[in-house]
Coordinates of C-alpha atoms in Angstrom, one line a residue:
M1 CA 86.0 92.7 133.7
T2 CA 82.5 92.9 132.8
V3 CA 80.7 90.1 131.0
S4 CA 80.5 92.1 128.0
N5 CA 84.1 92.9 128.0
T6 CA 85.1 89.4 128.5
V7 CA 82.8 88.2 125.7
A8 CA 84.3 91.1 123.3
A9 CA 88.1 90.0 124.5
K10 CA 87.1 86.2 123.6
S11 CA 85.6 87.3 120.3
R12 CA 88.3 89.7 119.1
M13 CA 89.8 88.9 115.6
P14 CA 93.5 87.7 115.7
D15 CA 96.1 90.6 115.4
A16 CA 97.8 91.1 112.2
F17 CA 101.1 90.0 113.9
I18 CA 99.3 86.6 114.7
I19 CA 98.0 86.3 111.2
L20 CA 101.5 87.0 109.8
F21 CA 103.2 84.4 112.0
F22 CA 101.0 81.6 111.0
V23 CA 101.4 82.6 107.0
V24 CA 105.0 82.4 107.6
L25 CA 104.6 79.1 109.2
L26 CA 102.7 77.9 106.3
A27 CA 105.4 79.1 103.9
A28 CA 108.1 77.2 105.9
I29 CA 106.1 73.9 105.7
A30 CA 105.7 74.7 101.8
T31 CA 109.4 74.7 101.3
H32 CA 109.5 71.1 102.6
L33 CA 106.7 70.2 99.9
I34 CA 107.2 72.1 97.0
P35 CA 110.7 71.9 95.2
A36 CA 112.7 75.1 94.7
G37 CA 113.7 76.3 91.2
Q38 CA 115.4 79.0 89.5
F39 CA 115.7 80.5 86.0
T40 CA 118.6 81.9 83.9
T41 CA 118.5 85.9 83.9
E42 CA 119.6 88.5 81.5
V43 CA 119.3 92.3 81.2
N44 CA 116.6 93.9 79.1
E45 CA 118.0 96.4 76.7
V46 CA 115.0 98.4 76.7
T47 CA 114.3 98.6 80.5
G48 CA 117.8 98.1 81.8
K49 CA 116.1 95.7 84.3
T50 CA 117.3 92.1 85.1
Q51 CA 114.7 89.6 84.0
L52 CA 114.4 85.9 83.6
V53 CA 114.8 83.8 80.6
A54 CA 111.7 82.1 79.3
D55 CA 112.2 78.2 79.1
S56 CA 115.2 78.4 81.4
Y57 CA 113.5 77.1 84.6
R58 CA 115.1 74.0 86.2
V59 CA 114.6 72.4 89.7
V60 CA 117.5 72.9 92.3
E61 CA 118.2 69.2 93.4
D62 CA 120.1 70.0 96.5
Y63 CA 117.6 72.5 97.9
Q64 CA 116.3 71.6 101.5
G65 CA 113.4 73.2 103.2
V66 CA 114.0 75.9 105.7
P67 CA 114.9 74.5 109.3
L68 CA 113.2 75.5 112.5
F69 CA 116.2 77.8 113.5
A70 CA 119.3 78.6 111.4
E71 CA 122.7 79.7 112.5
G72 CA 125.6 81.7 110.8
G73 CA 123.3 84.2 109.1
E74 CA 121.2 81.6 107.4
V75 CA 117.4 81.6 107.2
G76 CA 115.2 79.4 109.3
F77 CA 111.7 79.8 110.4
L78 CA 112.2 81.3 113.8
N79 CA 114.6 83.7 111.9
F80 CA 111.8 85.2 109.8
A81 CA 111.4 88.4 111.8
F82 CA 114.8 89.7 112.0
E83 CA 115.8 88.5 108.4
G84 CA 112.8 90.4 107.1
M85 CA 113.3 93.4 108.9
V86 CA 117.0 94.0 107.7
S87 CA 116.2 92.8 104.2
G88 CA 116.3 95.1 101.2
S89 CA 118.0 98.4 100.8
K90 CA 117.5 102.1 101.8
W91 CA 115.6 102.2 98.2
G92 CA 112.8 99.9 99.1
S93 CA 111.5 97.1 101.3
A94 CA 111.8 96.4 103.9
I95 CA 114.4 98.5 105.8
G96 CA 113.9 101.4 103.6
V97 CA 110.1 101.5 104.0
M98 CA 110.4 100.8 107.6
M99 CA 112.8 103.7 108.2
F100 CA 110.5 105.9 106.0
I101 CA 107.6 105.1 108.1
I102 CA 109.3 105.7 111.4
L103 CA 111.0 109.0 110.4
T104 CA 107.7 110.4 108.7
G105 CA 105.9 109.6 111.9
G106 CA 108.3 111.4 114.0
A107 CA 108.3 114.3 111.8
F108 CA 104.5 114.6 112.0
G109 CA 104.5 113.9 115.5
I110 CA 106.3 117.3 116.0
V111 CA 103.9 119.0 113.3
M112 CA 100.9 117.6 115.3
Q113 CA 102.3 118.6 118.7
T114 CA 102.4 122.2 117.7
G115 CA 98.4 122.3 117.5
A116 CA 98.9 124.3 114.1
I117 CA 97.1 121.6 112.0
N118 CA 94.3 121.4 114.5
N119 CA 94.0 125.1 114.6
G120 CA 94.2 125.4 110.9
V121 CA 91.7 122.8 110.4
I122 CA 89.1 124.4 112.6
S123 CA 89.5 127.6 110.7
L124 CA 89.4 125.9 107.3
V125 CA 86.2 124.3 108.2
A126 CA 84.6 127.3 109.2
K127 CA 85.5 128.9 105.9
T128 CA 84.7 126.1 103.5
K129 CA 81.3 124.7 104.4
N130 CA 80.1 125.5 100.6
F131 CA 83.1 123.8 99.3
E132 CA 82.5 120.3 101.4
Q133 CA 80.4 118.6 98.6
A134 CA 83.2 118.9 96.1
F135 CA 86.2 118.2 98.6
L136 CA 86.2 114.3 98.5
P137 CA 85.7 113.9 94.7
I138 CA 88.5 116.2 94.0
L139 CA 90.9 114.8 96.4
F140 CA 89.9 111.2 95.3
V141 CA 90.7 112.3 91.5
L142 CA 93.8 114.1 92.3
F143 CA 95.5 111.0 94.4
S144 CA 94.1 108.8 91.4
L145 CA 96.0 111.0 89.1
G146 CA 99.2 110.8 91.3
G147 CA 99.1 107.0 91.1
A148 CA 98.4 107.1 87.5
V149 CA 101.2 109.5 86.3
F150 CA 104.0 108.8 88.7
G151 CA 103.2 105.7 90.7
M152 CA 102.3 107.3 93.9
G153 CA 102.2 104.8 96.9
E154 CA 104.4 105.3 100.0
E155 CA 103.8 109.1 99.5
A156 CA 100.0 108.5 100.6
I157 CA 101.2 107.5 104.3
A158 CA 102.3 111.5 104.7
F159 CA 99.2 112.5 103.3
C160 CA 97.3 110.2 105.4
I161 CA 98.6 111.8 108.5
V162 CA 97.9 115.4 107.1
L163 CA 94.3 114.8 106.1
L164 CA 93.2 112.6 109.1
P165 CA 92.3 115.4 111.7
L166 CA 90.8 117.2 108.6
M167 CA 88.4 114.4 107.9
F168 CA 87.5 114.1 111.5
A169 CA 86.6 117.7 111.6
L170 CA 84.4 117.5 108.7
G171 CA 82.5 114.5 110.2
Y172 CA 84.0 111.7 108.4
D173 CA 86.4 108.9 109.7
S174 CA 89.5 107.1 109.5
I175 CA 88.6 104.9 106.7
T176 CA 87.5 107.6 104.7
T177 CA 91.1 109.1 105.0
V178 CA 92.6 105.8 103.6
L179 CA 89.9 105.7 100.7
V180 CA 90.8 109.2 99.4
T181 CA 94.5 108.8 99.7
Y182 CA 95.9 105.5 99.5
I183 CA 92.9 103.8 97.8
A184 CA 92.7 106.4 95.1
T185 CA 96.5 106.3 94.4
Q186 CA 96.3 102.4 93.9
I187 CA 93.3 102.7 91.8
G188 CA 95.2 105.2 89.5
F189 CA 98.3 102.9 89.8
A190 CA 96.4 99.9 88.6
A191 CA 94.6 101.6 85.5
S192 CA 97.5 103.8 84.7
W193 CA 98.2 104.6 80.9
M194 CA 101.9 105.6 81.9
N195 CA 102.9 104.5 85.4
P196 CA 106.8 104.3 85.3
F197 CA 106.9 101.4 87.9
S198 CA 104.4 99.2 86.4
V199 CA 102.9 99.7 82.7
A200 CA 106.3 101.2 81.3
I201 CA 108.5 98.4 82.8
A202 CA 105.9 95.6 81.6
Q203 CA 105.6 97.1 78.1
G204 CA 109.4 97.0 77.8
I205 CA 109.9 93.6 78.8
A206 CA 106.9 92.4 76.8
E207 CA 108.5 94.4 73.6
V208 CA 105.2 96.6 73.3
P209 CA 105.9 100.1 72.3
L210 CA 105.9 102.2 75.4
L211 CA 102.7 104.3 76.1
S212 CA 100.9 102.2 73.4
G213 CA 97.3 101.3 74.2
M214 CA 97.1 104.9 76.2
E215 CA 93.3 105.6 74.8
Y216 CA 92.0 102.3 76.2
R217 CA 93.8 102.7 79.5
M218 CA 92.5 106.2 79.9
I219 CA 88.9 105.2 79.6
M220 CA 89.8 102.4 82.1
W221 CA 91.4 104.7 84.4
F222 CA 88.1 106.9 84.1
V223 CA 85.8 104.1 84.9
F224 CA 87.9 102.7 87.8
T225 CA 88.2 106.2 89.5
L226 CA 84.6 107.1 88.7
A227 CA 83.7 103.8 90.9
G228 CA 86.1 104.8 93.5
T229 CA 85.0 108.2 93.7
I230 CA 81.3 107.0 94.0
F231 CA 82.0 104.2 96.7
T232 CA 84.0 106.8 98.8
V233 CA 81.4 109.6 98.8
R234 CA 78.7 107.0 99.6
Y235 CA 80.4 105.8 102.4
A236 CA 81.5 109.2 103.6
R237 CA 78.0 110.5 103.7
K238 CA 76.6 107.5 105.4
I239 CA 78.9 107.7 108.5
K240 CA 78.6 111.4 108.7
Q241 CA 75.0 110.9 109.1
T242 CA 75.4 107.9 111.5
P243 CA 79.0 107.7 112.9
E244 CA 78.2 104.4 114.6
L245 CA 78.2 102.8 111.1
G246 CA 81.7 103.6 110.4
A247 CA 83.8 100.3 110.0
N248 CA 86.5 101.6 112.4
Y249 CA 84.0 103.4 114.8
A250 CA 85.2 101.8 117.8
I251 CA 88.7 103.4 117.5
D252 CA 87.5 106.7 115.9
K253 CA 85.2 107.7 118.7
D254 CA 88.1 108.0 120.9
Y255 CA 90.8 109.1 118.7
S256 CA 88.6 111.8 117.0
A257 CA 87.0 113.4 120.1
P258 CA 89.8 116.1 120.8
V259 CA 89.1 117.3 117.0
E260 CA 85.2 117.1 117.2
H261 CA 85.0 118.6 120.5
A262 CA 87.8 121.1 120.0
D263 CA 87.5 124.5 121.8
S264 CA 85.5 126.7 119.9
Q265 CA 87.8 129.7 121.2
S266 CA 90.7 128.3 119.6
K267 CA 92.8 131.1 117.8
F268 CA 94.6 130.8 114.7
D269 CA 97.6 132.9 115.1
N270 CA 100.9 134.1 113.4
V271 CA 102.7 131.0 114.7
D272 CA 100.2 128.7 113.4
A273 CA 100.4 130.6 110.0
L274 CA 104.1 130.4 110.0
I275 CA 104.0 126.6 110.8
L276 CA 101.6 125.8 108.2
T277 CA 103.3 128.0 105.6
A278 CA 106.7 126.0 106.4
F279 CA 104.7 122.8 106.3
C280 CA 102.9 123.5 102.7
A281 CA 106.4 124.7 101.4
G282 CA 107.7 121.3 102.3
I283 CA 104.7 119.3 100.6
V284 CA 105.4 121.3 97.6
W285 CA 109.3 120.4 97.9
V286 CA 108.3 116.7 98.2
I287 CA 106.1 116.7 95.2
Y288 CA 108.6 118.8 93.0
G289 CA 111.3 116.3 94.3
V290 CA 109.3 113.1 93.0
I291 CA 107.9 114.6 89.7
A292 CA 111.0 116.8 88.6
R293 CA 114.0 115.1 90.3
G294 CA 112.8 111.5 90.8
Y295 CA 113.1 111.3 94.6
Y296 CA 112.2 108.1 96.2
I297 CA 112.5 106.7 99.8
P298 CA 115.8 107.9 101.0
E299 CA 115.1 111.5 99.7
L300 CA 111.3 111.5 100.9
A301 CA 112.2 110.4 104.4
S302 CA 114.9 113.0 104.7
Q303 CA 112.6 115.7 103.3
F304 CA 109.9 114.9 106.0
F305 CA 112.5 114.7 108.6
T306 CA 113.8 118.2 107.6
L307 CA 110.3 119.5 107.6
G308 CA 110.0 118.2 111.3
V309 CA 113.2 120.0 112.1
V310 CA 112.1 123.3 110.6
V311 CA 108.6 123.1 112.3
G312 CA 110.2 122.2 115.6
L313 CA 112.3 125.2 115.3
I314 CA 109.5 127.7 114.4
A315 CA 107.6 126.1 117.4
V316 CA 110.5 126.5 119.9
V317 CA 111.2 130.3 118.7
G318 CA 107.4 131.1 118.8
K319 CA 107.3 129.5 122.4
R320 CA 104.8 127.0 121.2
L321 CA 106.8 124.3 122.5
A322 CA 109.9 123.7 124.4
V323 CA 113.1 122.0 123.1
N324 CA 112.4 118.7 125.0
D325 CA 108.7 118.8 123.9
V326 CA 109.9 118.7 120.3
A327 CA 112.2 115.7 121.1
D328 CA 109.2 114.0 123.0
A329 CA 106.8 114.6 120.1
F330 CA 109.3 113.1 117.6
Q331 CA 109.6 109.9 119.6
Q332 CA 105.8 109.7 120.2
G333 CA 105.2 110.1 116.5
A334 CA 107.6 107.3 115.7
K335 CA 106.4 105.1 118.4
D336 CA 102.8 105.4 117.1
L337 CA 103.9 103.9 113.6
L338 CA 106.5 101.4 114.9
P339 CA 103.8 98.5 114.7
A340 CA 103.3 99.4 111.1
A341 CA 106.8 99.5 110.2
M342 CA 107.4 96.2 111.9
I343 CA 104.6 94.5 109.9
V344 CA 106.2 95.6 106.7
G345 CA 109.5 94.0 107.8
M346 CA 107.9 90.8 109.1
A347 CA 105.8 90.6 105.9
K348 CA 108.9 90.7 103.9
G349 CA 110.0 87.5 106.0
I350 CA 107.2 85.5 104.0
V351 CA 109.2 85.9 100.7
I352 CA 112.5 85.1 102.4
I353 CA 111.5 82.0 103.8
L354 CA 110.1 80.7 100.4
G355 CA 113.4 81.5 99.1
G356 CA 113.5 85.2 97.9
D357 CA 112.4 87.0 94.9
Q358 CA 115.3 86.7 92.5
A359 CA 114.7 84.6 89.6
D360 CA 118.2 83.0 89.4
Q361 CA 118.2 81.8 92.8
A362 CA 116.7 78.6 94.3
S363 CA 113.2 79.7 95.5
V364 CA 110.0 78.0 95.7
L365 CA 108.3 81.2 94.4
N366 CA 110.1 80.4 91.1
T367 CA 108.6 77.1 91.0
I368 CA 105.1 78.3 91.5
L369 CA 105.5 80.9 88.9
F370 CA 106.7 78.3 86.3
Y371 CA 103.8 75.7 86.9
A372 CA 101.2 78.6 86.9
S373 CA 102.4 79.9 83.4
E374 CA 102.3 76.3 82.2
G375 CA 98.8 75.6 83.5
I376 CA 97.7 78.9 81.8
G377 CA 98.9 78.0 78.5
Q378 CA 96.3 75.0 78.2
L379 CA 93.3 77.3 78.2
S380 CA 91.4 79.2 75.5
E381 CA 92.4 82.9 74.6
T382 CA 89.7 84.4 77.1
F383 CA 90.3 82.1 79.8
S384 CA 94.2 82.4 79.6
A385 CA 94.0 86.3 79.7
L386 CA 91.7 85.9 82.8
L387 CA 93.9 83.6 84.4
M388 CA 96.8 85.9 83.9
F389 CA 94.9 88.5 85.8
V390 CA 94.1 86.1 88.7
F391 CA 97.6 84.9 88.8
Q392 CA 99.2 88.3 89.0
S393 CA 96.6 89.2 91.7
V394 CA 97.8 86.2 93.9
F395 CA 101.4 86.8 93.2
N396 CA 101.3 90.2 94.3
F397 CA 100.9 88.9 97.8
F398 CA 104.4 87.7 97.7
I399 CA 105.9 90.6 95.4
A400 CA 104.3 93.7 96.3
S401 CA 106.3 95.7 93.9
G402 CA 105.1 96.7 90.6
S403 CA 108.6 96.5 88.9
G404 CA 109.9 93.5 90.7
Q405 CA 106.6 91.5 89.6
A406 CA 107.0 92.7 86.1
A407 CA 110.5 91.6 85.9
L408 CA 109.8 88.2 87.2
T409 CA 106.4 87.4 85.5
M410 CA 106.5 89.3 82.2
P411 CA 109.4 87.4 80.6
L412 CA 106.9 84.1 81.1
M413 CA 103.6 85.8 80.5
A414 CA 104.7 87.8 77.2
P415 CA 105.9 84.7 74.9
L416 CA 102.8 82.6 76.8
S417 CA 100.4 85.2 75.4
D418 CA 101.8 84.7 71.9
L419 CA 101.1 80.7 72.4
V420 CA 97.7 81.1 73.4
G421 CA 96.7 83.9 71.0
V422 CA 96.3 86.7 73.3
S423 CA 98.1 90.0 72.4
R424 CA 101.1 91.0 74.7
Q425 CA 99.4 94.3 75.1
T426 CA 96.6 92.2 76.9
A427 CA 99.1 90.2 78.7
V428 CA 100.6 93.8 80.2
L429 CA 97.1 94.9 80.9
A430 CA 96.2 91.6 83.0
F431 CA 99.6 92.5 84.9
Q432 CA 99.1 95.9 85.8
L433 CA 95.4 95.2 87.0
G434 CA 96.3 92.3 88.9
D435 CA 99.3 94.0 90.5
G436 CA 97.7 97.2 91.2
L437 CA 94.0 96.1 92.6
T438 CA 95.3 93.7 95.1
N439 CA 97.4 96.4 96.7
L440 CA 94.1 97.6 98.3
I441 CA 93.9 94.6 100.7
I442 CA 97.4 92.5 100.8
P443 CA 99.1 92.8 104.2
T444 CA 102.4 92.6 102.5
S445 CA 101.8 95.8 101.0
A446 CA 104.1 98.3 102.9
S447 CA 102.2 101.4 101.9
L448 CA 98.9 99.8 103.0
I449 CA 100.0 99.0 106.1
G450 CA 101.7 102.4 106.7
C451 CA 98.2 104.3 106.0
L452 CA 96.4 101.8 108.1
G453 CA 99.0 102.4 110.9
V454 CA 98.5 106.2 110.5
A455 CA 94.8 106.0 110.7
K456 CA 94.8 103.4 113.5
V457 CA 92.8 100.9 111.4
D458 CA 93.4 97.2 112.2
W459 CA 94.2 95.2 109.1
L460 CA 91.4 92.7 109.9
V461 CA 88.8 95.6 110.2
W462 CA 90.1 96.9 107.0
A463 CA 90.0 93.6 105.1
K464 CA 86.3 93.1 106.4
F465 CA 85.4 96.7 105.1
I466 CA 87.1 96.7 101.6
Y467 CA 86.8 93.1 100.3
R468 CA 83.4 93.6 98.8
F469 CA 84.4 96.9 96.8
L470 CA 87.6 94.9 95.5
L471 CA 85.5 92.2 94.2
L472 CA 83.7 95.0 92.3
L473 CA 86.5 96.5 90.9
M474 CA 88.2 92.8 90.1
A475 CA 84.9 92.2 88.1
I476 CA 85.4 95.7 86.2
A477 CA 88.9 94.5 85.6
M478 CA 87.9 91.1 84.1
T479 CA 85.3 92.9 81.8
F480 CA 88.0 95.3 80.6
I481 CA 90.5 92.2 79.9
V482 CA 87.6 90.1 78.2
V483 CA 87.0 93.2 75.8
A484 CA 90.6 93.6 75.1
V485 CA 90.9 90.0 74.0
Q486 CA 87.8 90.4 71.9
I487 CA 89.0 93.5 70.2
N488 CA 92.7 92.2 70.0
F489 CA 93.9 95.0 72.1
S490 CA 97.4 96.0 70.8

């Protein structure tokens, strides 16, 4: 090993798994220092969701911190990895999202192995040179609308897989791919006027008319989307001119080589056309399922698996791949995304170590939630609203689910807003912005980790790149919250 390689190895940032391990360790220690608490719960007649009852908090006296190792299916510090990975259900994190990532990775492994995407990209780039300037802005706006209208999140993982080779062929990088897909969806998610998974649920719990305040939120969505589009386009232009300035250049320069130096004689034939037709039909089916049929993780994963099977059959019949090649491609695609899936499960272990995210069960998170709401209530209107935003931003690290966070926090924040003179609509605004914007960086977001895994971007590289932009977005968010307080947004 050379001296430069030795220095690079020593100075390398800790892997995401190492960071997660020590975060879980801190969570385990916290269970011995912070008392656990619980709330009484009830079913909200408007949303149909179970929510906590304000003023029902109590300390659980017989609660003890987690042990080093637990037996009989109980939770201990060293049990967090397994317990995190098998937690939840097929409808969400962790096990549902993990299997979604693995199956989607396997399916797209087949698609990519056929070479149809590569050949199609080369052909498309040659025919759309004049359209390139508008390509990124249009993509960003479309994905932002997806986040705003139907809460698009996990779906961005699949689109990252599809768009990555196209971005490389256009001279962009993996970071640009994540920006125009996942980041766009989360900006739309945060600034939405109708997101069914955050705004609608929070408004129902706060007893605010559904879809009220739409005009103000639409202005907000436009401002946030414009900021995101400008940031993305400026970055993309910079790294297209000087690729070495790319935040993930060390990885991209090797990964993108096959696309950048693709054989100029590559032919786009009938098999490619048939595979891409089936692929596009599958994507249309996915979009239809989400919008018209309410499909979620179980259906989406099965749709992508079906897409992989169909493409594999076409490739075999068209003599593009052998049967065993299809199986190998599926395994390799799943293998490539296995680390991302494991991080999703292990990150869920943080919440489990702290006692879980159920309001009616003993949990340190319930205690944190209670005392944070008590502290916010002692401040002025504007500062209370801003602290609500800050609290929701921090709490999203533990509960990276819009509906879950709304069910836990809004029953406290809504009546609290009445006490400090802030409208409940503003409390909902603080919730949606705090919940949505921090999805851009938190390692407990399954969708973010999935997209980074697809793009081969280490989380620490991503965090170092995105934090300045996130601070800008949070400053814009605080401005909108302050204005909402001043105009008594309702």
